[in-house]
Amino acid sequence: MRFRFQPPVQLSSSGHHLLPLPTPPPFLSSSPSLSTCSISHHHRLMFSTFLLLGTTTPMTLEKTAVNLLSFWNCHSSSRCTSSFGIAFDIDGVILRGQNPIGNSPAALKRLCHDYSGNLKIPFLFLTNGGGTPESRRAIEMSQLLGVKILPSQVVQGHSSFRSLLNRFENDFIVATGKGEPELVMSEYGFRNVISLDDYASYFDNIDPVAQYKSWKVRQESNMLPFSMKSIQDVSLDRVKAAFIVSDPVDWGRDIQVLCDILSSRGLLGGEEEHQPPLFFAADDLQYQAAFPSERLGIGAFRIALESVFNRIHDKPLECTVFGKPNPFVFRNAEAILRHIWAFSCHGNAIRPEDEDSSSHSFKTLYMIGDNPLVDIKGALQAGHPWFSILTRTGVFRQTENHPEYPADVLPTMCEF
């Protein structure tokens, strides 16, 4: 299988992948398994708000959040000065299913001035999850956490699909995954998108075991901005690209239909030619959900599709993967954090002509995640100013740091 990462933002002249690995701040030892107990006093207080989201008592977490803000106020000349920003993973760090982990709501509230969305410390959520538009996910998280979350603060795996709009805006494309993949792509501006659920419904007997399935798979399309009702017969339209927006619900049906599309140049029943482009929003093999042990993710579906496709075709499957640990996702998140901070301070975003300027640059950006293969690996590959923090509240549960992708900080239980 030819498998590559796709940058969601334009490459700089130097190439983001050539950036050096992050240099730990001077107040940290070089040990990758550093405990918060060995951090100097002031910075120990600064880190404690988010290092121990799921591993401290609510009283300790809230107290240390106050200490962090006291430290920030003493070292900032104005409200619009922040030397660091934070990117939180969601599943396994902030939420487990629909339930907040530890005292994460109180910790996040300490990073905001009030419920209006004005921030004391710039932060966003950087997740490979998805299936719903960023605007709706922001509303859901605001309700769950009691903190005003703006759509711009939610960066999902499929958010990078926006970068493909110029290429496929008016082309006939198929999207699949849990949630509302068609609505997600439509909100990005794709004008001729259909869910795989709806696409399959136009072909009799395409799913030979459909009669044994009791769940409803066809989506209602009358609420979507760009309805497929105007297409008389999708069997005559060539699919120009397929998008895996999130981990699919019906793996068997989706593998079958995607193999049909990808092996016939997007026109079912056609001769086998070069496959249409295939895009995955992420490649997580596992993730932490509400169930105690990890669940198979979109990466597991990619492996299953690849295995089947390569067994029945001579040419290997080709696909493009977005999401963490792609270092370009982290560069994109850095740019978004600058916009968020400018908006929070001045009520407007950074001007395009200032985008590459050094008018405001973060000395450190903290990636707080629970998955070494995704969160920590991505931060390491992105390089300066990213600094990785690994929690034990999700996928990672080990005592020692990850041997291949060690976090810059692995918190332990400490009382302050």
PDB file of C-alpha atoms in Angstrom, residues 98-328:
ATOM      1  CA  GLN A  98     -19.753  12.305  27.411  1.00  0.00           C
ATOM      2  CA  ASN A  99     -18.266  12.596  30.902  1.00  0.00           C
ATOM      3  CA  PRO A 100     -15.553  15.086  31.899  1.00  0.00           C
ATOM      4  CA  ILE A 101     -12.363  13.515  33.230  1.00  0.00           C
ATOM      5  CA  GLY A 102     -11.288  14.556  36.719  1.00  0.00           C
ATOM      6  CA  ASN A 103     -11.854  18.235  37.306  1.00  0.00           C
ATOM      7  CA  SER A 104     -11.190  19.331  33.725  1.00  0.00           C
ATOM      8  CA  PRO A 105     -14.169  21.768  33.597  1.00  0.00           C
ATOM      9  CA  ALA A 106     -12.839  23.774  36.556  1.00  0.00           C
ATOM     10  CA  ALA A 107      -9.329  23.795  35.107  1.00  0.00           C
ATOM     11  CA  LEU A 108     -10.576  25.088  31.745  1.00  0.00           C
ATOM     12  CA  LYS A 109     -12.659  27.777  33.433  1.00  0.00           C
ATOM     13  CA  ARG A 110      -9.481  29.108  35.012  1.00  0.00           C
ATOM     14  CA  LEU A 111      -8.078  29.706  31.518  1.00  0.00           C
ATOM     15  CA  CYS A 112     -10.994  32.007  30.620  1.00  0.00           C
ATOM     16  CA  HIS A 113     -11.945  35.470  31.838  1.00  0.00           C
ATOM     17  CA  ASP A 114     -15.653  34.676  31.716  1.00  0.00           C
ATOM     18  CA  TYR A 115     -18.212  32.629  29.788  1.00  0.00           C
ATOM     19  CA  SER A 116     -18.048  35.042  26.831  1.00  0.00           C
ATOM     20  CA  GLY A 117     -15.064  33.196  25.420  1.00  0.00           C
ATOM     21  CA  ASN A 118     -12.385  35.779  26.316  1.00  0.00           C
ATOM     22  CA  LEU A 119      -9.250  33.894  27.266  1.00  0.00           C
ATOM     23  CA  LYS A 120      -6.554  34.407  29.852  1.00  0.00           C
ATOM     24  CA  ILE A 121      -4.476  31.672  28.230  1.00  0.00           C
ATOM     25  CA  PRO A 122      -4.997  30.716  24.549  1.00  0.00           C
ATOM     26  CA  PHE A 123      -6.056  27.091  24.115  1.00  0.00           C
ATOM     27  CA  LEU A 124      -7.784  24.835  21.629  1.00  0.00           C
ATOM     28  CA  PHE A 125      -8.804  21.203  21.270  1.00  0.00           C
ATOM     29  CA  LEU A 126      -6.758  19.188  18.794  1.00  0.00           C
ATOM     30  CA  THR A 127      -8.438  15.845  18.183  1.00  0.00           C
ATOM     31  CA  ASN A 128      -8.504  13.153  15.538  1.00  0.00           C
ATOM     32  CA  GLY A 129     -12.147  12.530  16.356  1.00  0.00           C
ATOM     33  CA  GLY A 130     -14.986  13.952  14.365  1.00  0.00           C
ATOM     34  CA  GLY A 131     -18.165  13.215  12.486  1.00  0.00           C
ATOM     35  CA  THR A 132     -19.938  16.461  13.350  1.00  0.00           C
ATOM     36  CA  PRO A 133     -19.228  20.048  12.223  1.00  0.00           C
ATOM     37  CA  GLU A 134     -16.875  22.077  14.402  1.00  0.00           C
ATOM     38  CA  SER A 135     -19.669  24.532  15.199  1.00  0.00           C
ATOM     39  CA  ARG A 136     -21.869  21.786  16.632  1.00  0.00           C
ATOM     40  CA  ARG A 137     -18.983  20.124  18.479  1.00  0.00           C
ATOM     41  CA  ALA A 138     -18.159  23.472  20.119  1.00  0.00           C
ATOM     42  CA  ILE A 139     -21.746  23.787  21.382  1.00  0.00           C
ATOM     43  CA  GLU A 140     -21.708  20.228  22.746  1.00  0.00           C
ATOM     44  CA  MET A 141     -18.410  20.733  24.551  1.00  0.00           C
ATOM     45  CA  SER A 142     -19.554  24.075  25.960  1.00  0.00           C
ATOM     46  CA  GLN A 143     -22.558  22.335  27.500  1.00  0.00           C
ATOM     47  CA  LEU A 144     -20.516  19.418  28.860  1.00  0.00           C
ATOM     48  CA  LEU A 145     -17.696  21.528  30.310  1.00  0.00           C
ATOM     49  CA  GLY A 146     -19.516  24.705  31.326  1.00  0.00           C
ATOM     50  CA  VAL A 147     -16.986  26.773  29.374  1.00  0.00           C
ATOM     51  CA  LYS A 148     -17.693  28.845  26.275  1.00  0.00           C
ATOM     52  CA  ILE A 149     -15.931  27.008  23.444  1.00  0.00           C
ATOM     53  CA  LEU A 150     -15.749  28.719  20.062  1.00  0.00           C
ATOM     54  CA  PRO A 151     -15.825  26.725  16.786  1.00  0.00           C
ATOM     55  CA  SER A 152     -12.334  28.023  16.026  1.00  0.00           C
ATOM     56  CA  GLN A 153     -11.100  26.256  19.174  1.00  0.00           C
ATOM     57  CA  VAL A 154     -12.157  22.849  17.847  1.00  0.00           C
ATOM     58  CA  VAL A 155      -9.726  21.316  15.348  1.00  0.00           C
ATOM     59  CA  GLN A 156     -10.846  17.827  14.304  1.00  0.00           C
ATOM     60  CA  GLY A 157      -9.202  15.249  12.096  1.00  0.00           C
ATOM     61  CA  HIS A 158     -11.345  16.169   9.108  1.00  0.00           C
ATOM     62  CA  SER A 159     -10.842  19.926   9.578  1.00  0.00           C
ATOM     63  CA  SER A 160      -7.899  19.641   7.191  1.00  0.00           C
ATOM     64  CA  PHE A 161     -10.257  18.568   4.395  1.00  0.00           C
ATOM     65  CA  ARG A 162     -10.914  22.281   3.901  1.00  0.00           C
ATOM     66  CA  SER A 163      -7.554  22.461   2.159  1.00  0.00           C
ATOM     67  CA  LEU A 164      -8.956  20.268  -0.637  1.00  0.00           C
ATOM     68  CA  LEU A 165     -11.923  22.516  -1.418  1.00  0.00           C
ATOM     69  CA  ASN A 166     -10.324  24.173  -4.449  1.00  0.00           C
ATOM     70  CA  ARG A 167      -9.604  20.740  -5.897  1.00  0.00           C
ATOM     71  CA  PHE A 168     -12.989  19.072  -5.359  1.00  0.00           C
ATOM     72  CA  GLU A 169     -15.483  21.866  -4.670  1.00  0.00           C
ATOM     73  CA  ASN A 170     -17.813  21.015  -7.564  1.00  0.00           C
ATOM     74  CA  ASP A 171     -16.849  17.363  -8.083  1.00  0.00           C
ATOM     75  CA  PHE A 172     -19.058  14.440  -7.166  1.00  0.00           C
ATOM     76  CA  ILE A 173     -17.571  12.980  -3.961  1.00  0.00           C
ATOM     77  CA  VAL A 174     -18.569  10.338  -1.414  1.00  0.00           C
ATOM     78  CA  ALA A 175     -18.111  10.752   2.357  1.00  0.00           C
ATOM     79  CA  THR A 176     -18.507   8.133   5.067  1.00  0.00           C
ATOM     80  CA  GLY A 177     -18.122   7.761   8.816  1.00  0.00           C
ATOM     81  CA  LYS A 178     -20.126   7.984  12.017  1.00  0.00           C
ATOM     82  CA  GLY A 179     -22.135  11.136  12.653  1.00  0.00           C
ATOM     83  CA  GLU A 180     -22.975  13.330   9.694  1.00  0.00           C
ATOM     84  CA  PRO A 181     -20.157  13.101   7.151  1.00  0.00           C
ATOM     85  CA  GLU A 182     -22.215  14.668   4.352  1.00  0.00           C
ATOM     86  CA  LEU A 183     -23.089  17.676   6.499  1.00  0.00           C
ATOM     87  CA  VAL A 184     -19.448  18.091   7.576  1.00  0.00           C
ATOM     88  CA  MET A 185     -18.224  18.210   3.984  1.00  0.00           C
ATOM     89  CA  SER A 186     -21.071  20.467   2.890  1.00  0.00           C
ATOM     90  CA  GLU A 187     -20.253  22.992   5.596  1.00  0.00           C
ATOM     91  CA  TYR A 188     -16.673  23.079   4.332  1.00  0.00           C
ATOM     92  CA  GLY A 189     -18.067  24.185   0.959  1.00  0.00           C
ATOM     93  CA  PHE A 190     -18.121  20.945  -1.074  1.00  0.00           C
ATOM     94  CA  ARG A 191     -21.153  21.328  -3.314  1.00  0.00           C
ATOM     95  CA  ASN A 192     -21.691  17.846  -4.697  1.00  0.00           C
ATOM     96  CA  VAL A 193     -21.206  15.454  -1.796  1.00  0.00           C
ATOM     97  CA  ILE A 194     -23.223  12.387  -0.870  1.00  0.00           C
ATOM     98  CA  SER A 195     -22.906  10.109   2.120  1.00  0.00           C
ATOM     99  CA  LEU A 196     -21.974   6.528   1.419  1.00  0.00           C
ATOM    100  CA  ASP A 197     -25.233   5.555   3.124  1.00  0.00           C
ATOM    101  CA  ASP A 198     -27.237   7.444   0.493  1.00  0.00           C
ATOM    102  CA  TYR A 199     -24.941   6.409  -2.342  1.00  0.00           C
ATOM    103  CA  ALA A 200     -25.353   2.713  -1.585  1.00  0.00           C
ATOM    104  CA  SER A 201     -29.138   3.094  -1.451  1.00  0.00           C
ATOM    105  CA  TYR A 202     -29.218   3.866  -5.197  1.00  0.00           C
ATOM    106  CA  PHE A 203     -27.903   0.383  -6.072  1.00  0.00           C
ATOM    107  CA  ASP A 204     -30.064  -2.672  -5.568  1.00  0.00           C
ATOM    108  CA  ASN A 205     -28.331  -5.599  -3.855  1.00  0.00           C
ATOM    109  CA  ILE A 206     -25.012  -3.746  -3.466  1.00  0.00           C
ATOM    110  CA  ASP A 207     -24.968  -4.941   0.150  1.00  0.00           C
ATOM    111  CA  PRO A 208     -25.823  -8.671   0.080  1.00  0.00           C
ATOM    112  CA  VAL A 209     -26.517  -8.843   3.822  1.00  0.00           C
ATOM    113  CA  ALA A 210     -28.602  -5.657   4.087  1.00  0.00           C
ATOM    114  CA  GLN A 211     -31.754  -7.677   4.783  1.00  0.00           C
ATOM    115  CA  TYR A 212     -30.242  -8.911   8.049  1.00  0.00           C
ATOM    116  CA  LYS A 213     -29.515  -5.438   9.381  1.00  0.00           C
ATOM    117  CA  SER A 214     -32.080  -3.892  11.669  1.00  0.00           C
ATOM    118  CA  TRP A 215     -30.612  -0.386  11.842  1.00  0.00           C
ATOM    119  CA  LYS A 216     -31.444   2.520   9.591  1.00  0.00           C
ATOM    120  CA  VAL A 217     -28.537   3.565   7.358  1.00  0.00           C
ATOM    121  CA  ARG A 218     -30.018   6.073   4.943  1.00  0.00           C
ATOM    122  CA  GLN A 219     -29.624   9.673   6.090  1.00  0.00           C
ATOM    123  CA  GLU A 220     -32.235  12.372   5.663  1.00  0.00           C
ATOM    124  CA  SER A 221     -30.787  14.862   3.189  1.00  0.00           C
ATOM    125  CA  ASN A 222     -33.512  17.520   3.186  1.00  0.00           C
ATOM    126  CA  MET A 223     -31.741  19.420   5.981  1.00  0.00           C
ATOM    127  CA  LEU A 224     -28.433  19.676   4.123  1.00  0.00           C
ATOM    128  CA  PRO A 225     -27.279  22.841   2.327  1.00  0.00           C
ATOM    129  CA  PHE A 226     -26.581  20.950  -0.875  1.00  0.00           C
ATOM    130  CA  SER A 227     -29.063  18.157  -1.388  1.00  0.00           C
ATOM    131  CA  MET A 228     -28.405  15.188  -3.631  1.00  0.00           C
ATOM    132  CA  LYS A 229     -32.084  15.153  -4.656  1.00  0.00           C
ATOM    133  CA  SER A 230     -31.239  16.991  -7.861  1.00  0.00           C
ATOM    134  CA  ILE A 231     -29.169  14.056  -9.090  1.00  0.00           C
ATOM    135  CA  GLN A 232     -31.442  11.832 -11.119  1.00  0.00           C
ATOM    136  CA  ASP A 233     -29.298   8.748 -11.129  1.00  0.00           C
ATOM    137  CA  VAL A 234     -26.022   8.622  -9.223  1.00  0.00           C
ATOM    138  CA  SER A 235     -25.148   5.408 -11.022  1.00  0.00           C
ATOM    139  CA  LEU A 236     -24.255   7.554 -14.038  1.00  0.00           C
ATOM    140  CA  ASP A 237     -22.032   9.968 -12.080  1.00  0.00           C
ATOM    141  CA  ARG A 238     -18.364   9.196 -11.643  1.00  0.00           C
ATOM    142  CA  VAL A 239     -17.120   9.535  -8.068  1.00  0.00           C
ATOM    143  CA  LYS A 240     -14.070  11.795  -8.175  1.00  0.00           C
ATOM    144  CA  ALA A 241     -12.906  11.180  -4.590  1.00  0.00           C
ATOM    145  CA  ALA A 242     -13.828   9.326  -1.398  1.00  0.00           C
ATOM    146  CA  PHE A 243     -13.460  10.814   2.089  1.00  0.00           C
ATOM    147  CA  ILE A 244     -13.370   8.834   5.327  1.00  0.00           C
ATOM    148  CA  VAL A 245     -14.543  11.562   7.702  1.00  0.00           C
ATOM    149  CA  SER A 246     -14.595   9.397  10.842  1.00  0.00           C
ATOM    150  CA  ASP A 247     -14.623   5.707  11.733  1.00  0.00           C
ATOM    151  CA  PRO A 248     -17.512   4.127   9.818  1.00  0.00           C
ATOM    152  CA  VAL A 249     -20.486   2.430  11.400  1.00  0.00           C
ATOM    153  CA  ASP A 250     -21.059  -0.389   8.904  1.00  0.00           C
ATOM    154  CA  TRP A 251     -17.552  -1.646   8.126  1.00  0.00           C
ATOM    155  CA  GLY A 252     -18.625  -4.560   5.932  1.00  0.00           C
ATOM    156  CA  ARG A 253     -20.894  -2.496   3.706  1.00  0.00           C
ATOM    157  CA  ASP A 254     -18.431   0.380   3.478  1.00  0.00           C
ATOM    158  CA  ILE A 255     -15.478  -1.859   2.575  1.00  0.00           C
ATOM    159  CA  GLN A 256     -17.567  -3.493  -0.150  1.00  0.00           C
ATOM    160  CA  VAL A 257     -18.816  -0.235  -1.680  1.00  0.00           C
ATOM    161  CA  LEU A 258     -15.451   1.530  -1.407  1.00  0.00           C
ATOM    162  CA  CYS A 259     -13.780  -1.410  -3.168  1.00  0.00           C
ATOM    163  CA  ASP A 260     -16.416  -1.075  -5.913  1.00  0.00           C
ATOM    164  CA  ILE A 261     -15.743   2.656  -6.279  1.00  0.00           C
ATOM    165  CA  LEU A 262     -11.969   2.510  -6.032  1.00  0.00           C
ATOM    166  CA  SER A 263     -11.578  -0.377  -8.471  1.00  0.00           C
ATOM    167  CA  SER A 264     -13.736   1.122 -11.239  1.00  0.00           C
ATOM    168  CA  ARG A 265     -12.409   4.677 -11.372  1.00  0.00           C
ATOM    169  CA  GLY A 266     -15.447   5.892  -9.486  1.00  0.00           C
ATOM    170  CA  LEU A 267     -18.078   4.511 -11.871  1.00  0.00           C
ATOM    171  CA  LEU A 268     -19.604   1.283 -10.599  1.00  0.00           C
ATOM    172  CA  GLY A 269     -19.546  -1.419 -13.212  1.00  0.00           C
ATOM    173  CA  GLY A 270     -16.781   0.274 -15.162  1.00  0.00           C
ATOM    174  CA  GLU A 271     -13.447  -1.212 -16.094  1.00  0.00           C
ATOM    175  CA  GLU A 272     -10.642  -1.247 -13.561  1.00  0.00           C
ATOM    176  CA  GLU A 273      -8.455   1.820 -13.960  1.00  0.00           C
ATOM    177  CA  HIS A 274      -6.458   4.140 -11.730  1.00  0.00           C
ATOM    178  CA  GLN A 275      -8.371   4.545  -8.488  1.00  0.00           C
ATOM    179  CA  PRO A 276      -9.968   7.841  -7.444  1.00  0.00           C
ATOM    180  CA  PRO A 277      -8.231   9.690  -4.579  1.00  0.00           C
ATOM    181  CA  LEU A 278      -8.997   8.331  -1.124  1.00  0.00           C
ATOM    182  CA  PHE A 279      -8.614  10.551   1.968  1.00  0.00           C
ATOM    183  CA  PHE A 280      -8.639   9.582   5.651  1.00  0.00           C
ATOM    184  CA  ALA A 281      -9.266  12.199   8.322  1.00  0.00           C
ATOM    185  CA  ALA A 282      -6.889  10.404  10.702  1.00  0.00           C
ATOM    186  CA  ASP A 283      -5.220   7.055  11.311  1.00  0.00           C
ATOM    187  CA  ASP A 284      -5.762   6.247  14.997  1.00  0.00           C
ATOM    188  CA  LEU A 285      -5.613   2.513  15.537  1.00  0.00           C
ATOM    189  CA  GLN A 286      -7.245   2.863  18.967  1.00  0.00           C
ATOM    190  CA  TYR A 287      -8.766   5.594  21.100  1.00  0.00           C
ATOM    191  CA  GLN A 288     -10.247   5.934  24.568  1.00  0.00           C
ATOM    192  CA  ALA A 289     -14.051   6.139  24.696  1.00  0.00           C
ATOM    193  CA  ALA A 290     -16.541   5.454  27.479  1.00  0.00           C
ATOM    194  CA  PHE A 291     -15.722   1.723  27.593  1.00  0.00           C
ATOM    195  CA  PRO A 292     -12.874   0.896  30.021  1.00  0.00           C
ATOM    196  CA  SER A 293     -10.531  -0.531  27.360  1.00  0.00           C
ATOM    197  CA  GLU A 294      -9.543   1.149  24.084  1.00  0.00           C
ATOM    198  CA  ARG A 295     -11.788   0.965  21.020  1.00  0.00           C
ATOM    199  CA  LEU A 296     -10.737   0.410  17.401  1.00  0.00           C
ATOM    200  CA  GLY A 297     -10.566   3.652  15.450  1.00  0.00           C
ATOM    201  CA  ILE A 298     -10.388   4.937  11.909  1.00  0.00           C
ATOM    202  CA  GLY A 299      -6.878   3.518  11.484  1.00  0.00           C
ATOM    203  CA  ALA A 300      -8.190   0.023  12.109  1.00  0.00           C
ATOM    204  CA  PHE A 301     -10.760   0.569   9.362  1.00  0.00           C
ATOM    205  CA  ARG A 302      -7.971   1.691   7.002  1.00  0.00           C
ATOM    206  CA  ILE A 303      -6.048  -1.512   7.725  1.00  0.00           C
ATOM    207  CA  ALA A 304      -9.148  -3.616   7.074  1.00  0.00           C
ATOM    208  CA  LEU A 305      -9.930  -1.823   3.800  1.00  0.00           C
ATOM    209  CA  GLU A 306      -6.307  -2.062   2.671  1.00  0.00           C
ATOM    210  CA  SER A 307      -6.117  -5.787   3.452  1.00  0.00           C
ATOM    211  CA  VAL A 308      -9.251  -6.614   1.494  1.00  0.00           C
ATOM    212  CA  PHE A 309      -8.485  -4.309  -1.446  1.00  0.00           C
ATOM    213  CA  ASN A 310      -4.932  -5.593  -1.859  1.00  0.00           C
ATOM    214  CA  ARG A 311      -6.084  -9.211  -1.797  1.00  0.00           C
ATOM    215  CA  ILE A 312      -8.555  -8.747  -4.662  1.00  0.00           C
ATOM    216  CA  HIS A 313      -6.628  -6.254  -6.821  1.00  0.00           C
ATOM    217  CA  ASP A 314      -3.216  -6.260  -8.431  1.00  0.00           C
ATOM    218  CA  LYS A 315      -2.489  -2.611  -7.676  1.00  0.00           C
ATOM    219  CA  PRO A 316      -2.111  -1.667  -3.998  1.00  0.00           C
ATOM    220  CA  LEU A 317      -4.491   0.750  -2.373  1.00  0.00           C
ATOM    221  CA  GLU A 318      -3.410   4.396  -2.376  1.00  0.00           C
ATOM    222  CA  CYS A 319      -4.605   6.874   0.217  1.00  0.00           C
ATOM    223  CA  THR A 320      -3.762  10.178   1.859  1.00  0.00           C
ATOM    224  CA  VAL A 321      -3.945  10.533   5.637  1.00  0.00           C
ATOM    225  CA  PHE A 322      -4.566  13.706   7.637  1.00  0.00           C
ATOM    226  CA  GLY A 323      -4.758  14.275  11.384  1.00  0.00           C
ATOM    227  CA  LYS A 324      -2.234  13.793  14.169  1.00  0.00           C
ATOM    228  CA  PRO A 325       0.663  12.865  14.219  1.00  0.00           C
ATOM    229  CA  ASN A 326       1.089  14.734  10.943  1.00  0.00           C
ATOM    230  CA  PRO A 327       3.416  17.641  11.900  1.00  0.00           C
ATOM    231  CA  PHE A 328       1.591  19.953   9.518  1.00  0.00           C
TER     232      PHE A 328
END
